[in-house]
Coordinates of C-alpha atoms and ligand atoms in Angstrom, one line a residue:
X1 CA -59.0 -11.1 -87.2
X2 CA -59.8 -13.6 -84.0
X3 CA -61.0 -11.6 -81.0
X4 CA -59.1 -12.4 -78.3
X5 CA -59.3 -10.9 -74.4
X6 CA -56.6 -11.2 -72.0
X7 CA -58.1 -10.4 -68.4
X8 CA -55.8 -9.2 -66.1
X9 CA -52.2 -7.3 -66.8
X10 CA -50.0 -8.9 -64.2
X11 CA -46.4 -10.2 -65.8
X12 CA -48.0 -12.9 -67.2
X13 CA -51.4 -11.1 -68.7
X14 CA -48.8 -8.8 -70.3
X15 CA -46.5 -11.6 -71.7
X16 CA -49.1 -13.5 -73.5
X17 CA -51.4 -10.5 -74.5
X18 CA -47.6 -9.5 -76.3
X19 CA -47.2 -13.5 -77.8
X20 CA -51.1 -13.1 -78.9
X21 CA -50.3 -9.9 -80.8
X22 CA -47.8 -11.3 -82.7
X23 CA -49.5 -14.1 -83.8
X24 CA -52.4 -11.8 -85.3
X25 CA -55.0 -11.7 -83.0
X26 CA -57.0 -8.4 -82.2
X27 CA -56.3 -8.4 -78.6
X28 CA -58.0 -6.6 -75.9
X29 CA -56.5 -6.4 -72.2
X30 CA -58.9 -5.7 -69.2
X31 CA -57.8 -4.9 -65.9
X32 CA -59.3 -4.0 -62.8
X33 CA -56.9 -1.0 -61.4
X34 CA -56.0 2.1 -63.4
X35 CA -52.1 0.6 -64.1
X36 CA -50.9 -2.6 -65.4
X37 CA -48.8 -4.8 -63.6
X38 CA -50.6 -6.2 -60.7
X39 CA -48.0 -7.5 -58.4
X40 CA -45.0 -5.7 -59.8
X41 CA -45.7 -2.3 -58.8
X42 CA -44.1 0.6 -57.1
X43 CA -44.9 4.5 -55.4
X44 CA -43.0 7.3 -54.6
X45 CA -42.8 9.0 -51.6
X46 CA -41.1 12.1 -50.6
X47 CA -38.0 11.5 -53.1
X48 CA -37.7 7.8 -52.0
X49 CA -39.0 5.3 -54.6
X50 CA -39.9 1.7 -53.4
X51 CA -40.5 -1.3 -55.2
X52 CA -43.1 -3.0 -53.9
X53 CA -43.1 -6.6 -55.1
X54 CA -40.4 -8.9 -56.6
X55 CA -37.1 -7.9 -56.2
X56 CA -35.0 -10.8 -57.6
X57 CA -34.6 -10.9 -60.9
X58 CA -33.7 -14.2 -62.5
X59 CA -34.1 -15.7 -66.3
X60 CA -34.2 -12.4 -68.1
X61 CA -33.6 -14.0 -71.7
X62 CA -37.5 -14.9 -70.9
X63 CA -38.4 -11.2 -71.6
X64 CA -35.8 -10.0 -73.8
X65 CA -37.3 -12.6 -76.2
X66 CA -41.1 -10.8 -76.0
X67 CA -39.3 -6.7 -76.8
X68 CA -38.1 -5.7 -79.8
X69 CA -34.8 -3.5 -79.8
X70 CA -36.4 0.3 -78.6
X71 CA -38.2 -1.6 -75.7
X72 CA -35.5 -3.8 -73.9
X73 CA -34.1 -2.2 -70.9
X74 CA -30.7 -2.5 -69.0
X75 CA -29.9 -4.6 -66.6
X76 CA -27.0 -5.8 -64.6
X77 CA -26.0 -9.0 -63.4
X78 CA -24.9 -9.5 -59.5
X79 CA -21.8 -10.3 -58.4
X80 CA -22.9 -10.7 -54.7
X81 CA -26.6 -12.0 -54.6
X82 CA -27.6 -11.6 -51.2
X83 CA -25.7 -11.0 -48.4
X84 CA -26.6 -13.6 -45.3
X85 CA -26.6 -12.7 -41.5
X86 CA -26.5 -15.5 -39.2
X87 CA -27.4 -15.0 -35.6
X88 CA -24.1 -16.3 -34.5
X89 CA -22.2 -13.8 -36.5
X90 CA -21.5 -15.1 -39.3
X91 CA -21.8 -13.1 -42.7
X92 CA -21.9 -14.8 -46.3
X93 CA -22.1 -13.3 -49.4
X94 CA -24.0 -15.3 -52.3
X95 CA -21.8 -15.1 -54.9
X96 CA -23.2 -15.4 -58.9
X97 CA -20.3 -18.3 -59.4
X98 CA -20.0 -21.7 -58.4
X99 CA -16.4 -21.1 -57.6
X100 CA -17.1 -18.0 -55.8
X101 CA -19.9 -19.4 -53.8
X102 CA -18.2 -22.3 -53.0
X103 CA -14.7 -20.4 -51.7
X104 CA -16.9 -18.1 -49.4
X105 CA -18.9 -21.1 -47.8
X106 CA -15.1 -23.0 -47.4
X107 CA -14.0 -20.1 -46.1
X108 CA -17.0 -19.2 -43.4
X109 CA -17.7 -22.9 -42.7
X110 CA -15.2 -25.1 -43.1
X111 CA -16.8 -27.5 -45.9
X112 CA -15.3 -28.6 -48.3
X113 CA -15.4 -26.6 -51.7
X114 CA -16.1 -29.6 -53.6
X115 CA -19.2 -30.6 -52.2
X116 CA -20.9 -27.5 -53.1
X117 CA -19.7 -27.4 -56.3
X118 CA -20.7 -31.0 -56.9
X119 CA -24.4 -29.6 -55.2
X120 CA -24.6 -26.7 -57.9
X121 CA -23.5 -29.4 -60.3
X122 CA -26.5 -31.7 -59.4
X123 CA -28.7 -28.6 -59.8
X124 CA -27.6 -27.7 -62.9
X125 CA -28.4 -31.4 -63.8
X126 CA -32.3 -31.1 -62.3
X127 CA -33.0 -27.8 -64.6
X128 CA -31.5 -29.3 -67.7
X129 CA -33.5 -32.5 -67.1
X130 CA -37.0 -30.9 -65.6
X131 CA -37.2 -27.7 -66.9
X132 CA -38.2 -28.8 -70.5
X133 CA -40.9 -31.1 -69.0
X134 CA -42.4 -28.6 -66.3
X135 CA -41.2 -25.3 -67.0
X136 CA -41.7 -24.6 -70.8
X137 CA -44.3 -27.4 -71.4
X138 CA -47.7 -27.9 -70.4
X139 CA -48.2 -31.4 -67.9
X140 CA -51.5 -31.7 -68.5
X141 CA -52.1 -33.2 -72.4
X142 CA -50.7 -36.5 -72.2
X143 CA -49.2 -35.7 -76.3
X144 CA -47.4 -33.2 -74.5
X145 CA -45.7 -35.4 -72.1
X146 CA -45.4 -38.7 -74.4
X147 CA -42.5 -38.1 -76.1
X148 CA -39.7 -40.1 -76.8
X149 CA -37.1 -37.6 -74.9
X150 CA -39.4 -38.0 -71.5
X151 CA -39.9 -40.7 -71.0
X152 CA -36.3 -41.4 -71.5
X153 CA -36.0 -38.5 -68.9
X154 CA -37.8 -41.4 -66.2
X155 CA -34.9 -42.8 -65.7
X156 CA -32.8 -39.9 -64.0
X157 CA -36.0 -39.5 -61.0
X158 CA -34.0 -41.0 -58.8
X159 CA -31.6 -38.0 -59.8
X160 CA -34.4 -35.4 -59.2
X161 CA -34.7 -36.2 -55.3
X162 CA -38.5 -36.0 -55.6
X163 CA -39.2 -38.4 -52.5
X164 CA -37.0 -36.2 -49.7
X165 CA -37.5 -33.0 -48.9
X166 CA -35.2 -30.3 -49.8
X167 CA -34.1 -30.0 -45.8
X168 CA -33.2 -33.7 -45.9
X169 CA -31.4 -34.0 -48.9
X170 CA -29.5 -30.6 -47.7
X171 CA -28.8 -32.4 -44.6
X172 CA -27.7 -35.5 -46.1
X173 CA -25.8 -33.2 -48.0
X174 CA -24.0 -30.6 -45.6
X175 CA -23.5 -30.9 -41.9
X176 CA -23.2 -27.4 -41.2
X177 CA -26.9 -26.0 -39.8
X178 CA -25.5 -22.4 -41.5
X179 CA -25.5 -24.6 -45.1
X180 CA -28.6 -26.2 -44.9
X181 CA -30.3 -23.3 -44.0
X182 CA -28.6 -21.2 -46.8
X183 CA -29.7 -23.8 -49.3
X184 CA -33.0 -24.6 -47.7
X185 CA -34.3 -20.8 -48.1
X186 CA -34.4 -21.6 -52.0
X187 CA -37.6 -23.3 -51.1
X188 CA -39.3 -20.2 -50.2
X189 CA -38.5 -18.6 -53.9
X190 CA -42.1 -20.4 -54.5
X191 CA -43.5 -19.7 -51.0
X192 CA -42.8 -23.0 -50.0
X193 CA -41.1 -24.9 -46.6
X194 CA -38.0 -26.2 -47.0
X195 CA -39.0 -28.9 -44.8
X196 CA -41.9 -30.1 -46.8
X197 CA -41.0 -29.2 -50.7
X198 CA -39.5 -32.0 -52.3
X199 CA -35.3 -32.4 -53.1
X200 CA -36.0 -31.6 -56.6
X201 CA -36.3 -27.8 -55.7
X202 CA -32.3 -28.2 -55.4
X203 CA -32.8 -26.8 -59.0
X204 CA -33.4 -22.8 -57.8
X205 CA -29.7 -22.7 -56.5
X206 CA -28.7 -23.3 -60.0
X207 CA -30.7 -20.6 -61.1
X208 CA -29.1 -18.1 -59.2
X209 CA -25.3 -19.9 -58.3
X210 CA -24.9 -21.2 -62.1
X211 CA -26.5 -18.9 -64.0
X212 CA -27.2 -15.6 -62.4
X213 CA -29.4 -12.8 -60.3
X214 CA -30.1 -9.4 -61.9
X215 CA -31.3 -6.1 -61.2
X216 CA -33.4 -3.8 -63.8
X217 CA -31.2 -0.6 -63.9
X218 CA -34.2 1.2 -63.2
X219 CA -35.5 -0.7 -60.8
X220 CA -38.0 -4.2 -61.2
X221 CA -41.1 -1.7 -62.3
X222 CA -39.3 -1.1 -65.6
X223 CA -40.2 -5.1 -66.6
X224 CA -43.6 -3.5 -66.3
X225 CA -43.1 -0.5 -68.6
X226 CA -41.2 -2.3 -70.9
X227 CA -43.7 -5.5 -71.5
X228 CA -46.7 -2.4 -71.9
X229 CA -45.0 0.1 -74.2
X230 CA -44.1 -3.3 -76.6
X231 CA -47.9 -4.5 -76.2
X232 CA -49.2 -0.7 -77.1
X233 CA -46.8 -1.2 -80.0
X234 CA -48.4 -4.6 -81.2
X235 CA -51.6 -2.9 -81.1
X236 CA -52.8 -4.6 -78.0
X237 CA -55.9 -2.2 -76.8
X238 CA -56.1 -1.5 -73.1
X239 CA -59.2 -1.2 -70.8
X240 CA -58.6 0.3 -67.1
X241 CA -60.7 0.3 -64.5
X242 CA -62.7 -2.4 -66.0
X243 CA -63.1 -5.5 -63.8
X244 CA -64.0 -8.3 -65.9
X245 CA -67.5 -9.8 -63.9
X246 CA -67.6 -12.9 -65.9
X247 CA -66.6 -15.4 -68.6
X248 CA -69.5 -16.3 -71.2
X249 CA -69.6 -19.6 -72.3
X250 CA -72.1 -22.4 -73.6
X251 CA -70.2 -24.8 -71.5
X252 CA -68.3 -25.8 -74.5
X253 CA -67.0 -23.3 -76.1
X254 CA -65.9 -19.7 -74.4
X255 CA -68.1 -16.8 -76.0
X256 CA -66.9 -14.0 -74.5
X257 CA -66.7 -11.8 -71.3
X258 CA -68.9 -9.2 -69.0
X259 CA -67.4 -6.0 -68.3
X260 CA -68.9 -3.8 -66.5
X261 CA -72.5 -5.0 -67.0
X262 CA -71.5 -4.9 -70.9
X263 CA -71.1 -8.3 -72.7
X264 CA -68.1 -8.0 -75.4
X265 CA -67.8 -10.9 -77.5
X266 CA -64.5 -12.8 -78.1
X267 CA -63.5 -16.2 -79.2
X268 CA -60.7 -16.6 -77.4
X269 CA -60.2 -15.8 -73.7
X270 CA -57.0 -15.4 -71.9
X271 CA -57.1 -15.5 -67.7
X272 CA -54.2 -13.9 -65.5
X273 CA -56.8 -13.8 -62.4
X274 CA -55.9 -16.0 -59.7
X275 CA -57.6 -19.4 -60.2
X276 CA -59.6 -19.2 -57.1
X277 CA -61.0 -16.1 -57.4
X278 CA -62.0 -17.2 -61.5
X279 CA -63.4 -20.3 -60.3
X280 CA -65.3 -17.9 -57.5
X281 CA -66.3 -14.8 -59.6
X282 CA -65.4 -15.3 -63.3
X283 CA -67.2 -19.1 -63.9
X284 CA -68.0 -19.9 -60.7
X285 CA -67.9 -24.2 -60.3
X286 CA -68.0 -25.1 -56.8
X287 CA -66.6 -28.2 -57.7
X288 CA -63.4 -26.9 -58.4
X289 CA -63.5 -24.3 -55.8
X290 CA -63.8 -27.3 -53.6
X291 CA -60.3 -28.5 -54.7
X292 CA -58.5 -25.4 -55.0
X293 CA -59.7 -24.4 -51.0
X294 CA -58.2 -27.8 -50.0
X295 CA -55.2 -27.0 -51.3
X296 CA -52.2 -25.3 -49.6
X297 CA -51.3 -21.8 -50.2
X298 CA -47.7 -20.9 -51.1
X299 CA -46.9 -18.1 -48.4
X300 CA -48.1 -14.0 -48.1
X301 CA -45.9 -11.3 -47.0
X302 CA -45.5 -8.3 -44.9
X303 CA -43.9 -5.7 -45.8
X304 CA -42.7 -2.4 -44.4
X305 CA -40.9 -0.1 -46.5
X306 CA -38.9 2.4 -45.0
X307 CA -37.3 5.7 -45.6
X308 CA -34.0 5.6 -44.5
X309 CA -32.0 9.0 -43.1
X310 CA -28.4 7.4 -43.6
X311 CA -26.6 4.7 -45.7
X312 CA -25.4 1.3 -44.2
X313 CA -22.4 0.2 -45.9
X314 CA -22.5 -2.9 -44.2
X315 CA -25.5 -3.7 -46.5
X316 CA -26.3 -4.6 -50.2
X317 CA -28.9 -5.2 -52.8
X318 CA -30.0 -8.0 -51.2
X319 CA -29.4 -8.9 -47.3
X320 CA -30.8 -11.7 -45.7
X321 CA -31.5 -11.7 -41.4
X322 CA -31.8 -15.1 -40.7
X323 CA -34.0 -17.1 -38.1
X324 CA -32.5 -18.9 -35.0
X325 CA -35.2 -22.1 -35.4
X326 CA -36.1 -22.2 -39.5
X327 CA -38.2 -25.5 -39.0
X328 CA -40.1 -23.3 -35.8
X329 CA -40.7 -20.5 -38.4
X330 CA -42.3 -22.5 -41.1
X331 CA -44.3 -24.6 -38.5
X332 CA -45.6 -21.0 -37.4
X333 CA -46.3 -20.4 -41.0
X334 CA -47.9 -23.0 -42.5
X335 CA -49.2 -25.2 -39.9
X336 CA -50.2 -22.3 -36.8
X337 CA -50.7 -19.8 -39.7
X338 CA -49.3 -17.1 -37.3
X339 CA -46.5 -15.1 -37.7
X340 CA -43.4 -16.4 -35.7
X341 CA -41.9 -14.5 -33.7
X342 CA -38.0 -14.4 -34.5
X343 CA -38.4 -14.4 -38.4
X344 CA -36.3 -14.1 -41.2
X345 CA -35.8 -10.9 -42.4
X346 CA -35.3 -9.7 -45.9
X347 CA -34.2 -6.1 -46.5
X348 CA -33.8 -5.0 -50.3
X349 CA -32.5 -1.6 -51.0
X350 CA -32.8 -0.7 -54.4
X351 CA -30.7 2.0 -54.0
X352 CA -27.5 0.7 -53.9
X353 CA -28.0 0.3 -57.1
X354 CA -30.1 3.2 -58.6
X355 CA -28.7 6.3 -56.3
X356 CA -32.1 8.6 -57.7
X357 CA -34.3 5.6 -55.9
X358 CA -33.6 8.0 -52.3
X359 CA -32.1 11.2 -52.1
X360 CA -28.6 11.6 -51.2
X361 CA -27.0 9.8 -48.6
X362 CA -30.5 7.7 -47.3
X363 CA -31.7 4.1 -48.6
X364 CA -35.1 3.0 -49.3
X365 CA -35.6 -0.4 -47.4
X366 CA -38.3 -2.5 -48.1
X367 CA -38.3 -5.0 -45.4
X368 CA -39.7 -8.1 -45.8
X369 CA -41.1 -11.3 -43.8
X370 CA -42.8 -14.3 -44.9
X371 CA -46.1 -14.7 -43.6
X372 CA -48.7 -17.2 -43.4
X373 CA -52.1 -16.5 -45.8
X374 CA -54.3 -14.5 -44.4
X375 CA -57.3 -16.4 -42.7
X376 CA -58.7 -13.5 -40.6
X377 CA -55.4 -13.1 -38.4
X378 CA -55.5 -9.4 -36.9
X379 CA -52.7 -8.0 -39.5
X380 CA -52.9 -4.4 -37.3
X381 CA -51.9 -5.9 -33.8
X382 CA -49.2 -8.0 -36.3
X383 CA -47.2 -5.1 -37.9
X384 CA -47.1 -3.4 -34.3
X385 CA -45.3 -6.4 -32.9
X386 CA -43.5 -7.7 -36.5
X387 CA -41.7 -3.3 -36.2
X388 CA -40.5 -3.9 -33.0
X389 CA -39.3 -7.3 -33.5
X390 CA -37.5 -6.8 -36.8
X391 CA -36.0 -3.6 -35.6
X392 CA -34.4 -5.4 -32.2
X393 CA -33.3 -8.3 -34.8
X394 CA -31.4 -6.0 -37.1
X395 CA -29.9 -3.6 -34.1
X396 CA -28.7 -6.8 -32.7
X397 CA -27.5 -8.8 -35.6
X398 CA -25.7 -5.5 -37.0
X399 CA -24.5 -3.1 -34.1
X400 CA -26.9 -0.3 -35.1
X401 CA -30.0 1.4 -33.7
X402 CA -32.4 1.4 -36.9
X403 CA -35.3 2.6 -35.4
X404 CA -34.0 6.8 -34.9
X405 CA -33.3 6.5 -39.2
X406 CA -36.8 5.8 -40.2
X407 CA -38.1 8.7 -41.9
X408 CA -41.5 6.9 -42.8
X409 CA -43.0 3.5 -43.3
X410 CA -45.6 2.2 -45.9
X411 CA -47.2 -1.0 -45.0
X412 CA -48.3 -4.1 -47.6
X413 CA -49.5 -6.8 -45.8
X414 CA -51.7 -9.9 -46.8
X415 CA -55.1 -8.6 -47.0
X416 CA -53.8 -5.5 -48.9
X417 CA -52.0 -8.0 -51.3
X418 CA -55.0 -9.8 -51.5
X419 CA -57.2 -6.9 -52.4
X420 CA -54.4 -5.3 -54.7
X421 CA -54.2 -8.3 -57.0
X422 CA -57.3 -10.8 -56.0
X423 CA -54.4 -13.5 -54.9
X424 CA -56.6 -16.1 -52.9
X425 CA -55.6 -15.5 -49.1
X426 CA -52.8 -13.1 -50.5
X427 CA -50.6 -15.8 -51.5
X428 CA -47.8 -14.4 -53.0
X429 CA -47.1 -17.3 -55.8
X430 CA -50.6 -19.6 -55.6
X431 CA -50.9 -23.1 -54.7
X432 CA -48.0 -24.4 -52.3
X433 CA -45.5 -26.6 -54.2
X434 CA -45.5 -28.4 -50.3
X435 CA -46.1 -31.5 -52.1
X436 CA -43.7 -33.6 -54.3
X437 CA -47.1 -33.8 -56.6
X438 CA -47.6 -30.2 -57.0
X439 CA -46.7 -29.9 -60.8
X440 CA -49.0 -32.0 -61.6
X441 CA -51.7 -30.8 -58.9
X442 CA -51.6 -26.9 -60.6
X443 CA -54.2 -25.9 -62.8
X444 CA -53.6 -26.4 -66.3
X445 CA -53.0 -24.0 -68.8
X446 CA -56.3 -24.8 -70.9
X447 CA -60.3 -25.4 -69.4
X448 CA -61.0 -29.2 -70.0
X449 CA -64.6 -28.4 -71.4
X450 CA -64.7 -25.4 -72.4
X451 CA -63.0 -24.5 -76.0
X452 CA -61.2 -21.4 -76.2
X453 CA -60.4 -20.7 -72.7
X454 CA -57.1 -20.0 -71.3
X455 CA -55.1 -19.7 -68.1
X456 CA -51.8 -17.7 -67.4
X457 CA -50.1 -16.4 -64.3
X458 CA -48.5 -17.8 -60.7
X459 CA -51.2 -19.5 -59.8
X460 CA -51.6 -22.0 -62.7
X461 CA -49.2 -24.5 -64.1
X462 CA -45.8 -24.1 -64.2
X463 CA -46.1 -22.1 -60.8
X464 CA -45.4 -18.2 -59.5
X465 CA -42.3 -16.0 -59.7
X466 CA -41.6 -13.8 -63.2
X467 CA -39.6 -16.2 -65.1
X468 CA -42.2 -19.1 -64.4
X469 CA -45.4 -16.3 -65.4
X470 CA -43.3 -15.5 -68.2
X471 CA -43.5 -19.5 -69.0
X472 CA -47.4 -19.8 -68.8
X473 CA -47.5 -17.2 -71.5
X474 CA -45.4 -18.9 -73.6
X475 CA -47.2 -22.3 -73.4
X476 CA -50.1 -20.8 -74.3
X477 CA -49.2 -19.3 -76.9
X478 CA -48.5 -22.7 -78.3
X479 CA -52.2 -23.7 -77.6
X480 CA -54.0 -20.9 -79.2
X481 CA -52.1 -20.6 -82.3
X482 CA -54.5 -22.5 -84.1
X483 CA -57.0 -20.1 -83.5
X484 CA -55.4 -17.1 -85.4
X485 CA -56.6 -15.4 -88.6
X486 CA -59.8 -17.7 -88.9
Ligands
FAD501 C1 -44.2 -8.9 -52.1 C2 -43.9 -9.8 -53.3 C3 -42.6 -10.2 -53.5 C4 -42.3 -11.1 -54.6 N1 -41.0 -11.4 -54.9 C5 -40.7 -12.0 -56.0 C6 -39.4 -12.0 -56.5 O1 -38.5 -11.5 -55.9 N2 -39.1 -12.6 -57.7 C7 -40.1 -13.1 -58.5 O2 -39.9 -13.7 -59.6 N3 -41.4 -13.1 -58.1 C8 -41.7 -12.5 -56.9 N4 -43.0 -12.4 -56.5 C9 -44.1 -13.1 -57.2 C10 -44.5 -12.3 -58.5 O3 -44.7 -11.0 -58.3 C11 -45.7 -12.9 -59.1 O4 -45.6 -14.3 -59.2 C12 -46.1 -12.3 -60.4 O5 -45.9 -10.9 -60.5 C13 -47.6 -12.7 -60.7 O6 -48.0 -12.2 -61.9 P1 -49.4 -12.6 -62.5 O7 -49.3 -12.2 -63.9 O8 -49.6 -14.0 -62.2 O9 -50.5 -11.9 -61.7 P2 -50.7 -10.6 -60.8 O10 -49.5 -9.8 -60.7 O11 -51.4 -11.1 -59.6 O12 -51.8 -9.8 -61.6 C14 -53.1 -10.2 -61.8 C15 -53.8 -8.9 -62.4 O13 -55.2 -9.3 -62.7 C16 -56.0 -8.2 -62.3 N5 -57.3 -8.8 -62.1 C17 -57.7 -9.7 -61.1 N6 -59.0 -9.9 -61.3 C18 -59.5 -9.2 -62.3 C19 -60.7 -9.0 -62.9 N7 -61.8 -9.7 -62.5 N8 -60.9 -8.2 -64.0 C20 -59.8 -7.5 -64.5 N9 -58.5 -7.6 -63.9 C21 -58.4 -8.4 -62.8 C22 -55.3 -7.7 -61.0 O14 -55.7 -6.4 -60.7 C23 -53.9 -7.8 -61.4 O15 -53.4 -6.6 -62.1 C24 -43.4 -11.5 -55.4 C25 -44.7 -11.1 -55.1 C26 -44.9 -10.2 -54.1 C27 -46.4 -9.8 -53.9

């Protein structure tokens, strides 16, 4: 059997360590901390249990497709997405239907149903032309991209609104400031600004409007349990605690890896590390650290999660607090790299829809802002501030006074993400996709020189987020097939 080690058990490690299995290879995973799942994790605190990673679930044919039967796990699909809160008063629910969506932003705004039907259409008609190009396909081998179907595909660009941004073609599109927010925020599904990431990111609307947001029944961790018990099934051999040091190679061909201070050989290696740190730690090339410092990061996070002492009806799943000034906030973020100071607020509450995640009658919130990556800012000073500020925002927007129902608070901010996981500055999903180039600009999937090595996860090509992780594992599974059985 080929010897084949996947390092690192985010999503993505999991995904392809699953694919490898199945095609016959003797796979070993090793990870640094004692659990898999890197980003996607969770903890429990006095009866409350918090998510503490993704919360939106989109695609999820993309992992029913890796568990047999015993290991799938329920989920539900949204009706109501997200709720919005604009500071004028305004409320709109994101409804899973382009009918629905478009009544409820006719009814709130005034535009004309049509238009965003014809938007969600347009969508619809990116994904179907892009995503088998640079979702599900590698960009990076030319015999990959050559074909007969793409190229024909060149002649719908125009189509894919790569040379706006997403905020102009919204504002071509919509004249209403509430719209063009609503369908600007799409661009920060890949820690992007709306007001820099090209048109062509119209296509994340269509993932949610036209074909649907989820929820794990028991909560986003079970993705997690589910992808591990299937890959314990396959025979896939975990080693915790054991933080891979290095990748062996004779600069042509990968030999194996060093784990703690023990060299294990293996013909084929799989990476879910964060490209920046691999190219730093793992086979450190300056060269290429070079590039990938130059490069943007998508955005961090900080995160508070609270223990709640009551319910708030007025609240869902999902519930977005938007900003007054959007293009102030993503200046703040990505050009100041400081955290602005009215920000968008994103408050997911897993319990409304598993009652056991809090005890009766509370909510567990886990509160989130975008931030900017962390480049030494003093995070401590920022979560004193980033409280008050988010609690004045939601008391104002919704009537309430927050601050006398939280039992306790947890804090993830971007130096703990970055130490959690290794992300590079605690970037959330990689490399920006700032720039209309950025498919092309990820890392690939494969090591140009050196045979044998591999690269999964959100910060390699096709980008961050589950379903696109997912994606990486499945292109690669494409490229080492050839290896199996020898
Ligand atoms: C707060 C937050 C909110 C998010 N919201 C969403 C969302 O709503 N929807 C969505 O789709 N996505 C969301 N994302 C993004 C999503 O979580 C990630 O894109 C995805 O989980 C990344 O998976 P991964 O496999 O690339 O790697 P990671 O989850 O980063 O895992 C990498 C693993 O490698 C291990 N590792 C690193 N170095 C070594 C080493 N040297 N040796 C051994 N092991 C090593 C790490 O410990 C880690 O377990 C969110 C992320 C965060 C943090």
């Amino acid at each position: 059997m080929t010897r084949l080690a996947v390092i690192g058990t985010g999503v993505a490690g999991l995904a392809v360590a699953i694919r490898a299995a199945k095609l016959g290879f003797e796979v070993h995973a090793f990870e640094q901390a004692s659990i898999p799942g890197g980003k996607i994790g969770e903890f429990i605190q006095d009866g409350f249990r918090f998510d503490m990673g993704p919360s939106l679930f989109t695609l999820p044919e993309l992992l029913d497709e890796l568990l047999e039967e015993e290991f799938r796990f329920d989920y539900r699909k949204l009706d109501v997405i997200t709720n919005y809160f604009y500071e004028d008063g305004t409320e709109i629910k994101a409804y899973a239907s382009p009918n629905k969506i478009a009544e409820e932003l006719q009814g709130k705004t005034g535009i004309e149903k049509q238009k965003v039907i014809d938007y969600l259409n347009e969508a619809k008609f990116i994904y179907k032309t892009t995503a088998p190009v640079f979702l599900f396909n590698s960009v990076h081998r030319l015999r990959d991209i050559l074909t007969f179907s793409n190229l024909k595909r060149i002649f719908s660009l125009p189509r894919l609104h790569p040379f706006s941004t997403l905020h102009q073609l919204n504002k071509k599109k919509f004249s209403d400031e509430r719209i063009v927010q609503f369908f600007g925020r799409y661009a920060t599904y890949n820690g992007s600004d709306p007001y820099r990431a090209p048109g062509t990111f119209q296509v994340i609307s269509h993932l949610e409007h036209n074909l649907g947001a989820y929820f794990p029944k028991n909560g986003m961790r079970s993705i997690i349990k589910s992808l591990f018990d299937q890959a314990k099934k396959l025979g896939v051999n975990f080693h915790f605690n054991s933080k891979v040091r290095q990748v062996l190679s004779d600069q042509k061909e990968v030999k194996g890896i060093l784990v703690n201070d023990e060299k294990i050989d293996f013909e084929v290696v799989i990476s879910d590390v964060d490209i920046y740190r691999f190219y730093s730690d793992l086979l450190p090339d300056k060269k290429r650290l070079n590039q990938l410092k130059q490069a943007e990061r998508s955005t961090s996070a900080f995160i508070f999660y609270w223990g709640m002492n009551k319910k708030f009806p007025q609240l869902d799943l999902h519930n977005i607090f938007f900003s007054k000034n959007y293009r102030e906030e993503f200046d703040s973020l990505f050009e100041k790299k400081q955290m602005y100071s009215d920000p968008t607020v994103y408050v997911f509450i897993s319990s409304k829809e598993n009652e056991e995640d809090s005890p009766k009658g509370k909510e567990n919130w886990f509160v989130m802002v975008n931030a900017p990556e962390n480049v030494g800012q003093n995070w401590k000073e920022e979560a004193f501030k980033l409280r008050r500020r988010i609690v004045e925002k939601i008391n104002r927007m919704l009537g309430e006074n927050i601050e006398s129902q939280i039992l306790f608070q947890q804090i993830l901010d971007p130096v703990k993400i970055e130490k959690n996981t290794s992300s590079f500055g605690g970037a959330l999903y990689g490399p920006s996709s700032n720039s209309r180039f950025s498919a092309f600009n990820r890392h690939p999937n494969f090591h140009r020189c050196i045979k044998g090595l591999y690269f999964v996860g959100g910060s390699v090509h096709p980008g961050g987020g589950i379903p696109l992780c997912l994606s990486s594992a499945k292109i690669v599974e494409k490229m080492i097939k050839k290896y199996a059985n020898h």
